Amino acid sequence: TVLGFMACVAAMTRKLPGRIVGQTTDHNGKTGYVLTLQAREQHIRREKASSNICSNQALCALAVGVYLAAMGNEGLRKAAVQCTSKAHYMAARLQDAGCRLESEREFFHEFVTVSETPAEKILEALEEEGILGGYPLDEHRILWCCTEMNSKEEIDRTAAIVKGV
């Protein structure tokens, strides 16, 4: 582990590097890491930047690093198992609702269904119920994604709406 310190007078604060990570404590007393100082330009898209042209790739890398550290090896494995389990459950429920899987190949958390009902009609019905459905690939095919964040109740509700269309 590498730890570095930097000090300056307050007037020079904005002359420091673009991103500085600080350690803090949340309301439950747990240690957390935050970007304590970052210039606004750090989040401007390259094509919109007028001076400090950069991207927020380092911010994304930091977020991934924090997530992986928080999950740990076992937590990441459990999340992956939940992803694939729930995605296969969703695929089965959508088949029960009248869709068919485009392919019988193995998948992790994304799969494509084909339906006689137009994809746009299915996705509009889901949207009317507050559900962001899959991605329409063409007139009758939808790319679905299901992760550990989707509950079985949400999946069942989605399938019921699809069946009713």
PDB file of C-alpha atoms in Angstrom:
ATOM      1  CA  THR A   1       0.000   0.000   0.000  1.00  0.00           C
ATOM      2  CA  VAL A   2       1.244   3.444  -0.895  1.00  0.00           C
ATOM      3  CA  LEU A   3       0.239   6.503   1.070  1.00  0.00           C
ATOM      4  CA  GLY A   4       1.227  10.016   0.140  1.00  0.00           C
ATOM      5  CA  PHE A   5       0.792  13.385   1.792  1.00  0.00           C
ATOM      6  CA  MET A   6       0.606  16.828   0.239  1.00  0.00           C
ATOM      7  CA  ALA A   7       0.285  20.160   1.948  1.00  0.00           C
ATOM      8  CA  CYS A   8      -0.168  23.719   0.743  1.00  0.00           C
ATOM      9  CA  VAL A   9      -1.603  27.027   1.827  1.00  0.00           C
ATOM     10  CA  ALA A  10      -5.347  27.402   1.238  1.00  0.00           C
ATOM     11  CA  ALA A  11      -4.816  29.828  -1.635  1.00  0.00           C
ATOM     12  CA  MET A  12      -2.986  27.110  -3.597  1.00  0.00           C
ATOM     13  CA  THR A  13      -5.606  24.370  -3.063  1.00  0.00           C
ATOM     14  CA  ARG A  14      -6.990  24.626  -6.605  1.00  0.00           C
ATOM     15  CA  LYS A  15      -3.494  24.204  -8.024  1.00  0.00           C
ATOM     16  CA  LEU A  16      -3.269  20.646  -6.645  1.00  0.00           C
ATOM     17  CA  PRO A  17      -3.859  17.584  -8.881  1.00  0.00           C
ATOM     18  CA  GLY A  18      -7.373  17.092 -10.206  1.00  0.00           C
ATOM     19  CA  ARG A  19      -8.452  14.304  -7.889  1.00  0.00           C
ATOM     20  CA  ILE A  20      -7.609  13.706  -4.255  1.00  0.00           C
ATOM     21  CA  VAL A  21      -9.111  10.777  -2.354  1.00  0.00           C
ATOM     22  CA  GLY A  22      -9.797  11.214   1.328  1.00  0.00           C
ATOM     23  CA  GLN A  23     -10.751   8.780   4.057  1.00  0.00           C
ATOM     24  CA  THR A  24     -13.895   9.509   6.036  1.00  0.00           C
ATOM     25  CA  THR A  25     -16.369   7.850   8.373  1.00  0.00           C
ATOM     26  CA  ASP A  26     -20.040   7.372   7.514  1.00  0.00           C
ATOM     27  CA  HIS A  27     -22.998   7.845   9.886  1.00  0.00           C
ATOM     28  CA  ASN A  28     -22.620   4.209  11.039  1.00  0.00           C
ATOM     29  CA  GLY A  29     -18.961   4.686  11.919  1.00  0.00           C
ATOM     30  CA  LYS A  30     -17.694   2.704   8.915  1.00  0.00           C
ATOM     31  CA  THR A  31     -14.604   3.843   7.038  1.00  0.00           C
ATOM     32  CA  GLY A  32     -15.217   5.103   3.521  1.00  0.00           C
ATOM     33  CA  TYR A  33     -13.266   6.769   0.742  1.00  0.00           C
ATOM     34  CA  VAL A  34     -14.429   9.868  -1.100  1.00  0.00           C
ATOM     35  CA  LEU A  35     -13.109  12.235  -3.699  1.00  0.00           C
ATOM     36  CA  THR A  36     -12.501  15.180  -1.385  1.00  0.00           C
ATOM     37  CA  LEU A  37     -11.207  17.566  -3.997  1.00  0.00           C
ATOM     38  CA  GLN A  38     -11.848  17.388  -7.701  1.00  0.00           C
ATOM     39  CA  ALA A  39     -12.057  20.053 -10.307  1.00  0.00           C
ATOM     40  CA  ARG A  40     -15.337  20.414 -12.172  1.00  0.00           C
ATOM     41  CA  GLU A  41     -13.468  19.809 -15.416  1.00  0.00           C
ATOM     42  CA  GLN A  42     -12.804  16.244 -14.332  1.00  0.00           C
ATOM     43  CA  HIS A  43     -16.330  15.279 -15.412  1.00  0.00           C
ATOM     44  CA  ILE A  44     -16.676  17.214 -18.645  1.00  0.00           C
ATOM     45  CA  ARG A  45     -16.772  15.097 -21.776  1.00  0.00           C
ATOM     46  CA  ARG A  46     -13.716  15.534 -23.985  1.00  0.00           C
ATOM     47  CA  GLU A  47     -15.722  17.077 -26.802  1.00  0.00           C
ATOM     48  CA  LYS A  48     -17.214  19.680 -24.415  1.00  0.00           C
ATOM     49  CA  ALA A  49     -14.029  20.567 -22.517  1.00  0.00           C
ATOM     50  CA  SER A  50     -12.474  23.951 -23.219  1.00  0.00           C
ATOM     51  CA  SER A  51      -9.282  23.737 -21.181  1.00  0.00           C
ATOM     52  CA  ASN A  52      -8.456  20.775 -18.970  1.00  0.00           C
ATOM     53  CA  ILE A  53      -9.231  18.027 -21.482  1.00  0.00           C
ATOM     54  CA  CYS A  54      -9.530  14.718 -19.675  1.00  0.00           C
ATOM     55  CA  SER A  55     -11.978  11.929 -19.041  1.00  0.00           C
ATOM     56  CA  ASN A  56     -13.309  10.467 -15.839  1.00  0.00           C
ATOM     57  CA  GLN A  57     -11.740   7.040 -16.465  1.00  0.00           C
ATOM     58  CA  ALA A  58      -9.818   7.336 -13.197  1.00  0.00           C
ATOM     59  CA  LEU A  59     -13.069   8.054 -11.355  1.00  0.00           C
ATOM     60  CA  CYS A  60     -14.626   4.945 -12.900  1.00  0.00           C
ATOM     61  CA  ALA A  61     -11.548   2.910 -11.950  1.00  0.00           C
ATOM     62  CA  LEU A  62     -11.776   4.235  -8.397  1.00  0.00           C
ATOM     63  CA  ALA A  63     -15.462   3.282  -8.180  1.00  0.00           C
ATOM     64  CA  VAL A  64     -14.685  -0.236  -9.404  1.00  0.00           C
ATOM     65  CA  GLY A  65     -11.812  -0.533  -6.936  1.00  0.00           C
ATOM     66  CA  VAL A  66     -13.998   0.523  -4.012  1.00  0.00           C
ATOM     67  CA  TYR A  67     -16.792  -1.871  -5.109  1.00  0.00           C
ATOM     68  CA  LEU A  68     -14.391  -4.807  -5.433  1.00  0.00           C
ATOM     69  CA  ALA A  69     -12.772  -4.030  -2.081  1.00  0.00           C
ATOM     70  CA  ALA A  70     -16.179  -3.796  -0.410  1.00  0.00           C
ATOM     71  CA  MET A  71     -17.438  -7.038  -1.982  1.00  0.00           C
ATOM     72  CA  GLY A  72     -14.327  -9.119  -1.410  1.00  0.00           C
ATOM     73  CA  ASN A  73     -13.717 -12.440  -3.171  1.00  0.00           C
ATOM     74  CA  GLU A  74     -16.652 -14.253  -1.592  1.00  0.00           C
ATOM     75  CA  GLY A  75     -19.086 -11.372  -2.043  1.00  0.00           C
ATOM     76  CA  LEU A  76     -18.201 -11.001  -5.709  1.00  0.00           C
ATOM     77  CA  ARG A  77     -18.689 -14.735  -6.263  1.00  0.00           C
ATOM     78  CA  LYS A  78     -22.079 -14.625  -4.519  1.00  0.00           C
ATOM     79  CA  ALA A  79     -23.177 -11.662  -6.647  1.00  0.00           C
ATOM     80  CA  ALA A  80     -22.152 -13.509  -9.824  1.00  0.00           C
ATOM     81  CA  VAL A  81     -24.067 -16.636  -8.790  1.00  0.00           C
ATOM     82  CA  GLN A  82     -27.146 -14.516  -8.035  1.00  0.00           C
ATOM     83  CA  CYS A  83     -26.824 -12.781 -11.427  1.00  0.00           C
ATOM     84  CA  THR A  84     -26.831 -15.987 -13.412  1.00  0.00           C
ATOM     85  CA  SER A  85     -29.465 -17.652 -11.231  1.00  0.00           C
ATOM     86  CA  LYS A  86     -31.911 -14.748 -11.504  1.00  0.00           C
ATOM     87  CA  ALA A  87     -31.256 -14.289 -15.228  1.00  0.00           C
ATOM     88  CA  HIS A  88     -32.064 -17.958 -15.884  1.00  0.00           C
ATOM     89  CA  TYR A  89     -35.166 -17.650 -13.684  1.00  0.00           C
ATOM     90  CA  MET A  90     -36.247 -14.603 -15.700  1.00  0.00           C
ATOM     91  CA  ALA A  91     -35.646 -16.403 -18.997  1.00  0.00           C
ATOM     92  CA  ALA A  92     -37.832 -19.291 -17.821  1.00  0.00           C
ATOM     93  CA  ARG A  93     -40.586 -16.928 -16.654  1.00  0.00           C
ATOM     94  CA  LEU A  94     -40.555 -15.066 -19.987  1.00  0.00           C
ATOM     95  CA  GLN A  95     -40.804 -18.409 -21.784  1.00  0.00           C
ATOM     96  CA  ASP A  96     -43.841 -19.205 -19.613  1.00  0.00           C
ATOM     97  CA  ALA A  97     -45.228 -15.825 -20.733  1.00  0.00           C
ATOM     98  CA  GLY A  98     -45.048 -16.822 -24.404  1.00  0.00           C
ATOM     99  CA  CYS A  99     -41.599 -15.678 -25.471  1.00  0.00           C
ATOM    100  CA  ARG A 100     -38.950 -18.055 -26.735  1.00  0.00           C
ATOM    101  CA  LEU A 101     -35.216 -17.853 -26.241  1.00  0.00           C
ATOM    102  CA  GLU A 102     -33.389 -17.000 -29.441  1.00  0.00           C
ATOM    103  CA  SER A 103     -30.528 -19.314 -28.496  1.00  0.00           C
ATOM    104  CA  GLU A 104     -30.100 -22.320 -26.244  1.00  0.00           C
ATOM    105  CA  ARG A 105     -26.479 -21.333 -25.568  1.00  0.00           C
ATOM    106  CA  GLU A 106     -25.312 -20.642 -22.030  1.00  0.00           C
ATOM    107  CA  PHE A 107     -25.528 -17.061 -20.773  1.00  0.00           C
ATOM    108  CA  PHE A 108     -24.490 -15.106 -17.698  1.00  0.00           C
ATOM    109  CA  HIS A 109     -27.004 -12.291 -17.214  1.00  0.00           C
ATOM    110  CA  GLU A 110     -28.094 -11.231 -20.712  1.00  0.00           C
ATOM    111  CA  PHE A 111     -30.287 -13.144 -23.152  1.00  0.00           C
ATOM    112  CA  VAL A 112     -32.482 -12.505 -26.186  1.00  0.00           C
ATOM    113  CA  THR A 113     -36.160 -13.423 -26.496  1.00  0.00           C
ATOM    114  CA  VAL A 114     -38.293 -13.607 -29.618  1.00  0.00           C
ATOM    115  CA  SER A 115     -42.036 -12.982 -29.480  1.00  0.00           C
ATOM    116  CA  GLU A 116     -44.929 -12.803 -31.922  1.00  0.00           C
ATOM    117  CA  THR A 117     -45.880  -9.580 -30.121  1.00  0.00           C
ATOM    118  CA  PRO A 118     -43.895  -6.568 -31.346  1.00  0.00           C
ATOM    119  CA  ALA A 119     -41.004  -5.688 -29.046  1.00  0.00           C
ATOM    120  CA  GLU A 120     -42.095  -2.038 -28.837  1.00  0.00           C
ATOM    121  CA  LYS A 121     -45.571  -3.067 -27.639  1.00  0.00           C
ATOM    122  CA  ILE A 122     -44.073  -5.233 -24.864  1.00  0.00           C
ATOM    123  CA  LEU A 123     -41.637  -2.524 -23.771  1.00  0.00           C
ATOM    124  CA  GLU A 124     -44.354   0.163 -23.789  1.00  0.00           C
ATOM    125  CA  ALA A 125     -46.590  -2.008 -21.574  1.00  0.00           C
ATOM    126  CA  LEU A 126     -43.711  -2.473 -19.126  1.00  0.00           C
ATOM    127  CA  GLU A 127     -42.901   1.241 -19.153  1.00  0.00           C
ATOM    128  CA  GLU A 128     -46.543   2.089 -18.369  1.00  0.00           C
ATOM    129  CA  GLU A 129     -46.117  -0.009 -15.216  1.00  0.00           C
ATOM    130  CA  GLY A 130     -42.865   1.715 -14.258  1.00  0.00           C
ATOM    131  CA  ILE A 131     -40.575  -1.067 -15.468  1.00  0.00           C
ATOM    132  CA  LEU A 132     -37.617  -0.392 -17.713  1.00  0.00           C
ATOM    133  CA  GLY A 133     -37.659  -3.502 -19.895  1.00  0.00           C
ATOM    134  CA  GLY A 134     -35.061  -4.825 -22.239  1.00  0.00           C
ATOM    135  CA  TYR A 135     -33.471  -3.351 -25.346  1.00  0.00           C
ATOM    136  CA  PRO A 136     -35.329  -3.832 -28.639  1.00  0.00           C
ATOM    137  CA  LEU A 137     -33.008  -5.469 -31.170  1.00  0.00           C
ATOM    138  CA  ASP A 138     -35.579  -5.470 -33.954  1.00  0.00           C
ATOM    139  CA  GLU A 139     -39.339  -5.802 -34.413  1.00  0.00           C
ATOM    140  CA  HIS A 140     -39.727  -9.028 -32.410  1.00  0.00           C
ATOM    141  CA  ARG A 141     -36.470  -9.534 -30.480  1.00  0.00           C
ATOM    142  CA  ILE A 142     -35.587  -8.072 -27.071  1.00  0.00           C
ATOM    143  CA  LEU A 143     -32.240  -8.191 -25.269  1.00  0.00           C
ATOM    144  CA  TRP A 144     -32.874  -8.618 -21.536  1.00  0.00           C
ATOM    145  CA  CYS A 145     -30.455  -8.138 -18.644  1.00  0.00           C
ATOM    146  CA  CYS A 146     -31.023  -9.381 -15.106  1.00  0.00           C
ATOM    147  CA  THR A 147     -28.633  -8.965 -12.170  1.00  0.00           C
ATOM    148  CA  GLU A 148     -28.471  -9.653  -8.450  1.00  0.00           C
ATOM    149  CA  MET A 149     -30.317  -6.352  -7.968  1.00  0.00           C
ATOM    150  CA  ASN A 150     -33.543  -7.711  -9.510  1.00  0.00           C
ATOM    151  CA  SER A 151     -35.869  -9.431  -7.045  1.00  0.00           C
ATOM    152  CA  LYS A 152     -37.921 -12.502  -7.943  1.00  0.00           C
ATOM    153  CA  GLU A 153     -41.042 -10.413  -7.311  1.00  0.00           C
ATOM    154  CA  GLU A 154     -39.893  -7.873  -9.924  1.00  0.00           C
ATOM    155  CA  ILE A 155     -39.129 -10.671 -12.365  1.00  0.00           C
ATOM    156  CA  ASP A 156     -42.532 -12.290 -11.782  1.00  0.00           C
ATOM    157  CA  ARG A 157     -44.272  -8.939 -12.261  1.00  0.00           C
ATOM    158  CA  THR A 158     -42.351  -8.330 -15.494  1.00  0.00           C
ATOM    159  CA  ALA A 159     -43.314 -11.763 -16.841  1.00  0.00           C
ATOM    160  CA  ALA A 160     -46.974 -11.242 -15.876  1.00  0.00           C
ATOM    161  CA  ILE A 161     -47.082  -7.951 -17.793  1.00  0.00           C
ATOM    162  CA  VAL A 162     -45.406  -9.535 -20.832  1.00  0.00           C
ATOM    163  CA  LYS A 163     -47.934 -12.377 -20.724  1.00  0.00           C
ATOM    164  CA  GLY A 164     -50.801  -9.878 -20.653  1.00  0.00           C
ATOM    165  CA  VAL A 165     -49.657  -8.011 -23.760  1.00  0.00           C
TER     166      VAL A 165
END
